[in-house]
Short mmCIF file of C-alpha atoms and ligand atoms in Angstrom, two decimals:
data_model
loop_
_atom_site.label_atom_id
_atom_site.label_comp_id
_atom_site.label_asym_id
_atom_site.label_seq_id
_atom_site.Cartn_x
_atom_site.Cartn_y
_atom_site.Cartn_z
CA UNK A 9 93.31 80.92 90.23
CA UNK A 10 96.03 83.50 89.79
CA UNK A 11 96.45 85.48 93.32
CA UNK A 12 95.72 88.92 93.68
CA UNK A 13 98.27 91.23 95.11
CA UNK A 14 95.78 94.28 95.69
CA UNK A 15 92.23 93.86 96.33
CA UNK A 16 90.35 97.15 96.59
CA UNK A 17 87.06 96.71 98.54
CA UNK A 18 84.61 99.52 98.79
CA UNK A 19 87.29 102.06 98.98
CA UNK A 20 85.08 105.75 100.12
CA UNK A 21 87.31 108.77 100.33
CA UNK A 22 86.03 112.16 101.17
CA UNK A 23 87.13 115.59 100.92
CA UNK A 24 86.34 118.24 103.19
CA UNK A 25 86.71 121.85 101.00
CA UNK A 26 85.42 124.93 101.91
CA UNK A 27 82.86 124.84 99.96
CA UNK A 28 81.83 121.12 101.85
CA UNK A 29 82.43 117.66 101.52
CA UNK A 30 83.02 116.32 98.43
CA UNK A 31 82.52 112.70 98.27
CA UNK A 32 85.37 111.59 95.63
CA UNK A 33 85.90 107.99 95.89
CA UNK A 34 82.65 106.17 96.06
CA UNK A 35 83.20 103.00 96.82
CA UNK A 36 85.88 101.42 94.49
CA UNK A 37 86.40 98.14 93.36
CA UNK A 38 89.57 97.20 91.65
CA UNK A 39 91.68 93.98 91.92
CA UNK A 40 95.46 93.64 90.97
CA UNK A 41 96.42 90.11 89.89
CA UNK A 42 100.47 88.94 90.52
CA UNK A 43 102.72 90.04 87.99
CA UNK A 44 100.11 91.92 85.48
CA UNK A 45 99.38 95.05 84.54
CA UNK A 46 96.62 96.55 85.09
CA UNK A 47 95.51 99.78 83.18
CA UNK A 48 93.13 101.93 85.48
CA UNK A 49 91.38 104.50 82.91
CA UNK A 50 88.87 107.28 83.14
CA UNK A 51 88.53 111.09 82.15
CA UNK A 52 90.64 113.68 83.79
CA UNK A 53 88.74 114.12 87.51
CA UNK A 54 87.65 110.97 87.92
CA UNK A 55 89.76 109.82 90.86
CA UNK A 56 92.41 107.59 89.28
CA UNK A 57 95.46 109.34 90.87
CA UNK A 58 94.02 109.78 94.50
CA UNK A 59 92.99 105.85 94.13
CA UNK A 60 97.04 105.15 93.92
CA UNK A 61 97.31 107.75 96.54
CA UNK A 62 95.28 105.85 98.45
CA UNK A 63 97.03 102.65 97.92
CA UNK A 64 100.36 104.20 99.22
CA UNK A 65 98.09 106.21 101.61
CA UNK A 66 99.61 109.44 100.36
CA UNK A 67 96.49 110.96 100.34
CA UNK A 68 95.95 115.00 100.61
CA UNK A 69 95.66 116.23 104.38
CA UNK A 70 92.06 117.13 103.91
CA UNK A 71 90.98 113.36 102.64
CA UNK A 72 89.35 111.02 104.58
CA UNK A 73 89.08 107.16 104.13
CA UNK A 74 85.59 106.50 105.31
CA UNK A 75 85.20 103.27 107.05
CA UNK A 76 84.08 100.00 105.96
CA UNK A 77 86.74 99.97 102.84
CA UNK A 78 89.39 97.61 102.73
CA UNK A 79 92.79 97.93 101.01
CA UNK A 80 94.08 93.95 100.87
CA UNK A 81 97.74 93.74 100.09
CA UNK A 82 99.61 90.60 99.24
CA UNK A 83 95.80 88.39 100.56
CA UNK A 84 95.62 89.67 103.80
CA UNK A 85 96.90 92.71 105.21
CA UNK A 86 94.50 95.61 104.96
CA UNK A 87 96.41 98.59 104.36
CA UNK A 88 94.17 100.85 105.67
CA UNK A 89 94.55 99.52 108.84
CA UNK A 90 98.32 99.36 109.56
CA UNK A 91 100.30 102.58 111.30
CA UNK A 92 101.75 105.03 109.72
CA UNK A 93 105.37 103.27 111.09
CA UNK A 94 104.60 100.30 109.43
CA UNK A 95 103.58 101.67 106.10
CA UNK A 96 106.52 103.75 106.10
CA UNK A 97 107.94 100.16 105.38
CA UNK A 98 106.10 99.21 102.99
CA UNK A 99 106.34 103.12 100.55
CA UNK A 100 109.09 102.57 98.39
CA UNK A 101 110.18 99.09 99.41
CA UNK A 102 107.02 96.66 98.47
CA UNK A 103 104.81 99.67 96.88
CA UNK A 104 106.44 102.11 94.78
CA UNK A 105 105.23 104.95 93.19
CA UNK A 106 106.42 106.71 89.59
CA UNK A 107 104.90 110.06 89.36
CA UNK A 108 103.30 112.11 86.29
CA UNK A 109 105.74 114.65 86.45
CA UNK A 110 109.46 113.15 87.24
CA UNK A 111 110.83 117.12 88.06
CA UNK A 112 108.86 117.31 90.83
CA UNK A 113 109.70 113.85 91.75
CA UNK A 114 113.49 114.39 92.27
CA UNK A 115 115.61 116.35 94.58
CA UNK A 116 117.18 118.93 92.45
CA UNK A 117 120.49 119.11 94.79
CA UNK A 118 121.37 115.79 95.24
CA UNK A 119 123.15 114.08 92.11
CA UNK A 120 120.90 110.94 90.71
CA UNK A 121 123.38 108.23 92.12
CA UNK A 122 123.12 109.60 95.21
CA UNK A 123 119.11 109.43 95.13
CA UNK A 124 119.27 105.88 94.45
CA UNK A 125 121.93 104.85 96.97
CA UNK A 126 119.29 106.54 99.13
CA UNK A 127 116.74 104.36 98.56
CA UNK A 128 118.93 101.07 98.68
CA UNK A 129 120.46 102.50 102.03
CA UNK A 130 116.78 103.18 103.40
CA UNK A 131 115.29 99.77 102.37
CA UNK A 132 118.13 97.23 102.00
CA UNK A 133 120.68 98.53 104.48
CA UNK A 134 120.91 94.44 105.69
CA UNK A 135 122.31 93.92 102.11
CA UNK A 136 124.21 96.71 101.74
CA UNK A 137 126.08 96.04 104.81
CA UNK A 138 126.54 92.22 103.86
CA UNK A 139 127.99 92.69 100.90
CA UNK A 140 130.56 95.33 102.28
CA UNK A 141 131.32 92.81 104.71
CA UNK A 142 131.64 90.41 101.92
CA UNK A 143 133.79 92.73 100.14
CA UNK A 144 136.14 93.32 103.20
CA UNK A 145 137.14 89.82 103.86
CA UNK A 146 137.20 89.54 99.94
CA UNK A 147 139.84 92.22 99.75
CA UNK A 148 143.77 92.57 99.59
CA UNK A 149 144.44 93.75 102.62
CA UNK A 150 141.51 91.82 104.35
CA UNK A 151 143.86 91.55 107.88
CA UNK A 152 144.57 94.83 108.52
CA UNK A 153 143.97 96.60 111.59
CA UNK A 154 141.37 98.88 109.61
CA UNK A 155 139.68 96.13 107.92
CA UNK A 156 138.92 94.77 111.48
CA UNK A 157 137.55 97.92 112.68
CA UNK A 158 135.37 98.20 109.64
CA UNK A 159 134.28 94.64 109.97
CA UNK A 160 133.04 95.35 113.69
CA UNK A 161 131.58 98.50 112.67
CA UNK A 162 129.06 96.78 110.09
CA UNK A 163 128.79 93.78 112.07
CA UNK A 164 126.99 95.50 115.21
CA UNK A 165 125.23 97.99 112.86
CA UNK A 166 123.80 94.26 111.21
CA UNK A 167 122.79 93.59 114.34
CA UNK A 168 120.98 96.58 114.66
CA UNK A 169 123.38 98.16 117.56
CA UNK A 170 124.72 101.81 117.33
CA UNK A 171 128.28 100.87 116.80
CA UNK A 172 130.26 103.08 120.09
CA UNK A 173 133.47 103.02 117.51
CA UNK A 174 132.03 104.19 114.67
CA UNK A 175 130.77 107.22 117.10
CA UNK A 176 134.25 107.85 117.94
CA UNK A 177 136.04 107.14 114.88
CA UNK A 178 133.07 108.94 113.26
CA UNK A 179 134.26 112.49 114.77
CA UNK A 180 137.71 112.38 113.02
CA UNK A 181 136.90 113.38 109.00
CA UNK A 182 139.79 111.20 107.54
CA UNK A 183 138.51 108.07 109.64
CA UNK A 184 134.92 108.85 109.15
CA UNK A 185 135.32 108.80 105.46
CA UNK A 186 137.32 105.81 105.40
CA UNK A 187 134.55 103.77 107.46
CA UNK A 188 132.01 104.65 104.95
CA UNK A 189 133.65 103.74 102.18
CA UNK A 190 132.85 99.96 101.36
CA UNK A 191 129.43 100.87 102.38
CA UNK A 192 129.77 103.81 99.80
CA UNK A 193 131.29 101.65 97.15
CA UNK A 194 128.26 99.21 97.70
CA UNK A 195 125.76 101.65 97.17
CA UNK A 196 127.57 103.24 93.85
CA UNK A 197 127.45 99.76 92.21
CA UNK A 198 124.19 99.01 93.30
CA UNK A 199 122.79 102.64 91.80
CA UNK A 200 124.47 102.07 88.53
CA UNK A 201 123.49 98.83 88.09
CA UNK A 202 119.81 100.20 88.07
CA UNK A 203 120.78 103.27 85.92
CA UNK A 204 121.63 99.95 83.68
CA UNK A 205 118.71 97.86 84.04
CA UNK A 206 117.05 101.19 82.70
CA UNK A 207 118.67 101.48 79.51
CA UNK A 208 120.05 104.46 80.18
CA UNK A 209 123.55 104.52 78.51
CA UNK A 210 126.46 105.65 80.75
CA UNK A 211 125.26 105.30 83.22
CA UNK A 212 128.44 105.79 85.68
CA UNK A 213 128.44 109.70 84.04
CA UNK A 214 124.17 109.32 84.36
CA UNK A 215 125.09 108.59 88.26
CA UNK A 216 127.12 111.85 88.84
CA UNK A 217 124.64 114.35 86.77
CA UNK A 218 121.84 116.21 88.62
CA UNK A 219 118.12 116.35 87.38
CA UNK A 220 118.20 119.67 85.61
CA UNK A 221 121.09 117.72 83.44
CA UNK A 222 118.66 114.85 82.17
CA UNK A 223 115.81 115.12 79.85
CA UNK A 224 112.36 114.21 80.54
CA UNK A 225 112.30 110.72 79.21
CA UNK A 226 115.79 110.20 80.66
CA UNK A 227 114.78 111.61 83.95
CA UNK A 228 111.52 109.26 83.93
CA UNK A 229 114.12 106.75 83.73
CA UNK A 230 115.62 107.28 86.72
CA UNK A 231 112.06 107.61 88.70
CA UNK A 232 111.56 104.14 87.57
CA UNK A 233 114.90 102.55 88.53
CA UNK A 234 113.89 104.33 92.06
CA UNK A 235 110.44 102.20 92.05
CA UNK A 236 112.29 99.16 90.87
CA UNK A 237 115.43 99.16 93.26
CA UNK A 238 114.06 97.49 95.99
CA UNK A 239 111.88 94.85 93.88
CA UNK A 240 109.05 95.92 94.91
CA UNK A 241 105.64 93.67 94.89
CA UNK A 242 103.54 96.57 92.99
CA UNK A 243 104.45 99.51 90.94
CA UNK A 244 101.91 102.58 90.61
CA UNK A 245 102.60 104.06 87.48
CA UNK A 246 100.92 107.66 87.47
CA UNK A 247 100.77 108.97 83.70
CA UNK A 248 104.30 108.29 83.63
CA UNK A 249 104.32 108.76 79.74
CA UNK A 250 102.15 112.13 79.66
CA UNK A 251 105.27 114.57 80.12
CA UNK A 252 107.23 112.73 77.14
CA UNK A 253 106.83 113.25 73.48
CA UNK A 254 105.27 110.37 71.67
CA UNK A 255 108.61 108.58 70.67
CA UNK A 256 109.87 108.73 73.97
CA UNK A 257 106.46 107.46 75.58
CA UNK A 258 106.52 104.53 73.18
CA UNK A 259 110.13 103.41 74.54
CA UNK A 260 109.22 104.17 78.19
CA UNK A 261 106.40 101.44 77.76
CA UNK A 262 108.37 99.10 75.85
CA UNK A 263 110.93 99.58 79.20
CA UNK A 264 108.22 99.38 82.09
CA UNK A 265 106.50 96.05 79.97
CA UNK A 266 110.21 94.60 79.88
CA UNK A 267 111.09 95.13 83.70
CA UNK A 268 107.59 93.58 84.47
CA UNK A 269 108.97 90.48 83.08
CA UNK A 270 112.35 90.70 85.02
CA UNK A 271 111.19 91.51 88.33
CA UNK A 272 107.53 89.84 87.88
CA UNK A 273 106.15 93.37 89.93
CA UNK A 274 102.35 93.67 89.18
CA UNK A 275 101.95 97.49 88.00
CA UNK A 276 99.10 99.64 88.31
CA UNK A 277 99.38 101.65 85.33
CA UNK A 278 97.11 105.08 85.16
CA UNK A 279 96.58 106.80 82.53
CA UNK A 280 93.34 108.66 80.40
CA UNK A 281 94.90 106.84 77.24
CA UNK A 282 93.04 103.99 76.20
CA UNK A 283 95.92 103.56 73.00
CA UNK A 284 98.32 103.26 75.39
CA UNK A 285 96.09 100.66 77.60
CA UNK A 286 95.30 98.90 74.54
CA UNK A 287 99.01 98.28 74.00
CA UNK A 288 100.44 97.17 77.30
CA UNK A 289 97.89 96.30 80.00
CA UNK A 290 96.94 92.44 80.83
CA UNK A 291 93.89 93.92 81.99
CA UNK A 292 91.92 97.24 82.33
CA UNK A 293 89.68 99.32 85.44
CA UNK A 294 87.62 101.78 83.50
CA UNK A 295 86.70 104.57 86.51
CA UNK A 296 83.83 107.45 86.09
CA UNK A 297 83.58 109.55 88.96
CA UNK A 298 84.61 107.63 91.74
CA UNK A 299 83.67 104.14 90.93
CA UNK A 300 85.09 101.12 89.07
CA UNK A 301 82.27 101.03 86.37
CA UNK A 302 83.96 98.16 84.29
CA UNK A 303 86.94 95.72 84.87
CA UNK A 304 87.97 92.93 82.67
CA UNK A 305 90.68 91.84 80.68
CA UNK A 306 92.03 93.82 77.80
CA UNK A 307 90.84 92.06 74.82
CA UNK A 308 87.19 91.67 75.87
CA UNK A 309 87.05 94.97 76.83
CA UNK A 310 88.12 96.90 73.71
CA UNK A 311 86.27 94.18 71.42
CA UNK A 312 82.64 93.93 73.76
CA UNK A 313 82.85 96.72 76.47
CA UNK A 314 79.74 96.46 78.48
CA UNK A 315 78.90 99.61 79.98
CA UNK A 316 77.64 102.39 78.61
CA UNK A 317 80.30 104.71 79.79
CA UNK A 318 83.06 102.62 78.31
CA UNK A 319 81.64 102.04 75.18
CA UNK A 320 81.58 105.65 75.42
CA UNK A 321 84.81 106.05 75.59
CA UNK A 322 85.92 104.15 72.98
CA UNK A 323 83.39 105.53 70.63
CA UNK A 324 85.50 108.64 70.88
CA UNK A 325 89.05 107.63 69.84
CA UNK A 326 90.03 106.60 66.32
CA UNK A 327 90.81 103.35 65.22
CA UNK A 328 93.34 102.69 62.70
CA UNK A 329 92.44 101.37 58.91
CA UNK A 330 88.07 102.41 60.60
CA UNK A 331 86.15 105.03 59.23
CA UNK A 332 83.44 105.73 61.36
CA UNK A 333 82.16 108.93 63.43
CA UNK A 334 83.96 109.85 66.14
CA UNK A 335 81.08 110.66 69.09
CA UNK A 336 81.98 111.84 72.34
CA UNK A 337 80.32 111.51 75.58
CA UNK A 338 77.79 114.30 75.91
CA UNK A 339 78.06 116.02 79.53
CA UNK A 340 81.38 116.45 81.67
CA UNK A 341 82.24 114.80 84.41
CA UNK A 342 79.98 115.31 87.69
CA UNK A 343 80.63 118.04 90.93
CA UNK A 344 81.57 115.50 93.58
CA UNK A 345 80.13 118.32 96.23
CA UNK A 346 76.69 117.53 94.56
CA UNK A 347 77.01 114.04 92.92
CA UNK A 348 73.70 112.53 91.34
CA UNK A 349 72.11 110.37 93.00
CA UNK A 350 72.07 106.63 92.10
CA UNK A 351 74.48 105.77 89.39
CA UNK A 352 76.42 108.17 88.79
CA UNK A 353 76.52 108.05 84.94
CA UNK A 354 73.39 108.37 84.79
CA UNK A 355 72.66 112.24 83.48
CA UNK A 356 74.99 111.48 80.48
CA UNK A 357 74.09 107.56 79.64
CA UNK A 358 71.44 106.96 76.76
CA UNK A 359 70.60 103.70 78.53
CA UNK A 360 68.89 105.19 82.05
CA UNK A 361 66.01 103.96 83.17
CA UNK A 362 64.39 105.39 86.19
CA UNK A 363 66.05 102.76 88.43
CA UNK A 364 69.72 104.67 87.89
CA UNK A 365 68.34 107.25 89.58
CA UNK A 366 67.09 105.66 92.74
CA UNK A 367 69.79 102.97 93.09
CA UNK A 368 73.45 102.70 92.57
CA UNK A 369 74.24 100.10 90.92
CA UNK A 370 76.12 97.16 92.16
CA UNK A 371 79.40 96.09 90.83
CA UNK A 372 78.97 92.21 89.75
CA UNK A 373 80.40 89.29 87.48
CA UNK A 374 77.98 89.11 84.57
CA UNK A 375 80.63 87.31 82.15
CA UNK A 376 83.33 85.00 83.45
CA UNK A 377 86.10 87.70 85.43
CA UNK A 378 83.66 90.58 83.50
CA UNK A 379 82.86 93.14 85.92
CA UNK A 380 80.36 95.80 85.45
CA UNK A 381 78.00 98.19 87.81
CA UNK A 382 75.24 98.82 85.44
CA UNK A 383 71.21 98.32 85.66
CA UNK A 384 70.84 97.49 82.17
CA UNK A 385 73.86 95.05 81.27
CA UNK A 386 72.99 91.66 81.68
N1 LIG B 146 93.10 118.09 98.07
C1 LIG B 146 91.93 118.00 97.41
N2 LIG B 146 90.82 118.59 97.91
C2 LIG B 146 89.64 118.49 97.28
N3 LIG B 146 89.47 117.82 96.14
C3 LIG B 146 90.52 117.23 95.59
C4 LIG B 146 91.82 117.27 96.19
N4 LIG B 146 92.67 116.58 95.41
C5 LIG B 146 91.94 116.12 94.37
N5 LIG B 146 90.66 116.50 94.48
C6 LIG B 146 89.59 116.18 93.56
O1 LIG B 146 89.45 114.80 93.45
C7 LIG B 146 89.00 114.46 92.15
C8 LIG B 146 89.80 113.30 91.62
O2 LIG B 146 91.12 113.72 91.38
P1 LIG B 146 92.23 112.78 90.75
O3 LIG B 146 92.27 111.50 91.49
O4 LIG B 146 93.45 113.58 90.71
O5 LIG B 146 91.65 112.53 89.29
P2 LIG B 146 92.39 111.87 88.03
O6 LIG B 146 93.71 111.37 88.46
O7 LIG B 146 91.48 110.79 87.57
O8 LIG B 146 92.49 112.95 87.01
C9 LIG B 146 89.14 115.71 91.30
O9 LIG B 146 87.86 116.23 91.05
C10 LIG B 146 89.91 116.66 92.15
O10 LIG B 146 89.47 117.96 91.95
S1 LIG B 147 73.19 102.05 85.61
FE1 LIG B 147 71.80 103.15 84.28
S2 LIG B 147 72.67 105.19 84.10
FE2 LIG B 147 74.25 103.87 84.91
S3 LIG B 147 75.33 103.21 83.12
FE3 LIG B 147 73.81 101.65 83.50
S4 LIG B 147 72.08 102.28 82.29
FE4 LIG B 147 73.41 104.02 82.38
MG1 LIG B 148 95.64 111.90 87.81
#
């Protein structure tokens, strides 16, 4: 049995508003397997971004995670239950995060070589400073009095000690400069060797450009040589094709299926597009209001989706080379102040029976790795 890398158990998040507490995520069930990609779908609203929030436990201030969840991560730590220091570790270095909107995303100051080296310096500084070191000893004039100083330097600072001659020489600019340099040159080759593993071409003039420079697509890029730099074990992927144009869109997915195959990251890709699900996700969470509702792999669920709200959904977009009627799901999306009771579905779903009133329905394997929380489906 393939491992999963994320297990989502019975994930609750709550809201408090002014208005009251809105009960968003209702208990969600979702499992990442290593090295797919998993396509978590829904209608705008229905809690697909704050359930990668959650995962990264980025949530908004005024969200609570309600106990008796569980967030598993790589089999056995629950991320819900480590500190704040310790997930600080694990944002950006073993989770990473690629956001709907890449402007927002990226400091509009610093130049996009600099951003990356940022991330590198922040995650990998143990690799950084080896292969400076390496690069020292490697080099011409590998003997000299400042080589030896710089090897010391990098040395304690491997160590983990504040180096007391780096202080000093630190407070003369010339020096200072000079003692950062390997470390510097590191980082440059490091950040446009991403830019490169991006397909973005020239990437050493991509490197000295600032965000307002880049376009949308090339900007997305960027965002997702960020996520990739440190190799991370998972990859949220948040609408990361919805500020594109189509062309663009279609090459960004072509780029993010590629790098799944070089790094082997499982990715958590969200999106309201079932095309785009159809084309690159291994498997597929289909989300209404706060719950998982379906989860199986792609082919069975476009060719027999078993719950009402999915087949719902797919009822509404067209099919190439099929003429049929397009129908789409009568109702919109529940208040989560006032949720109904039961299943959630169950004011829009032609199926209810009096049951998905009284009783929310559990989620449960009714084909082999075919989930679905329905009354009816058998
Ligand atoms: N800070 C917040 N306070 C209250 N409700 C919020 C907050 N952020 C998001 N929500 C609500 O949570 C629900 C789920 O949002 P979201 O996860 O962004 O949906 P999706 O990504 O599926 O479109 C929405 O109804 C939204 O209004
Ligand atoms: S549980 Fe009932 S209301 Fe919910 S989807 Fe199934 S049939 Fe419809
Ligand atoms: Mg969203």
């Amino acid at each position: 049995m393939t491992e999963n890398v994320v297990e989502i158990r019975d994930l609750r998040v709550n809201f408090s508003t002014y208005e009251g507490i809105m009960k968003v995520l209702d208990g969600v069930n979702l499992s990442i397997k290593k090295g797919e990609m998993l396509g978590l779908v829904g209608e705008t609203g229905c809690g697909k971004t704050m359930t990668g929030r959650a995962i990264m436990r980025i949530l908004p201030s005024n969200a609570q995670i309600m106990s008796g969840g569980k967030i598993l991560f790589e089999g056995s730590v629950d991320l819900l239950n480590l500190s704040e220091e310790e997930m600080r570790k694990i944002r950006g270095k073993k989770i990473s995060l690629i956001f709907q909107e890449p402007r927002r995303a990226l400091h509009p100051t610093f130049n996009v070589g600099g951003q990356i080296a940022e991330i590198f310096y922040l995650h990998m500084k143990e690799d950084v400073l080896k292969t400076a070191l390496q690069n020292l000893a490697e080099s011409e004039n590998s003997t000299s009095l400042l080589s030896n100083i710089m090897r010391n330097i990098y040395t304690e600072e491997l160590e983990g000690k504040e180096s007391s001659i780096k202080r000093i020489l630190g407070k003369i600019p010339i020096l200072r400069t000079k003692i950062n340099e390997p470390v510097e040159k590191v980082l440059d080759e490091k950040s446009i060797d991403m830019l490169e593993k991006v397909q973005i071409p020239d990437p050493k003039r991509v490197s000295d450009q600032y965000p307002h420079e880049l376009s949308g697509g090339m900007m997305q890029r960027v965002l997702i040589s960020m996520a990739l730099a440190c190799n991370p074990t998972l990859l949220i992927a948040d609408e990361p094709t919805t500020a594109v144009d189509v062309t663009t869109q279609v090459k960004l997915l072509d780029l993010i299926k590629d790098l799944k195959k070089d790094y082997g990251a499982s990715i958590l890709l969200i999106t309201h597009n079932l095309a785009v699900v159809a084309e690159t996700c291994d498997r597929v969470s289909v989300m209404y209001a706060g719950t998982i509702v379906e989860q199986a792999d792609t082919y069975s669920v476009f060719k027999e989706p078993l719950h009402p709200y999915t087949q719902g959904l797919l009822a509404a977009i067209p099919i190439i080379g099929q003429t049929r009627e397009l129908k789409s799901i009568p109702g919109s999306v529940p208040n989560f102040l006032n949720p109904p009771s039961g299943c959630r579905f169950h004011p829009r779903c032609g199926y209810a029976i009096e049951k998905c009133i009284e009783e929310k329905p559990l989620f449960r394997e009714v084909r082999d790795e075919h989930y679905v929380a329905c009354h009816v489906v058998e």
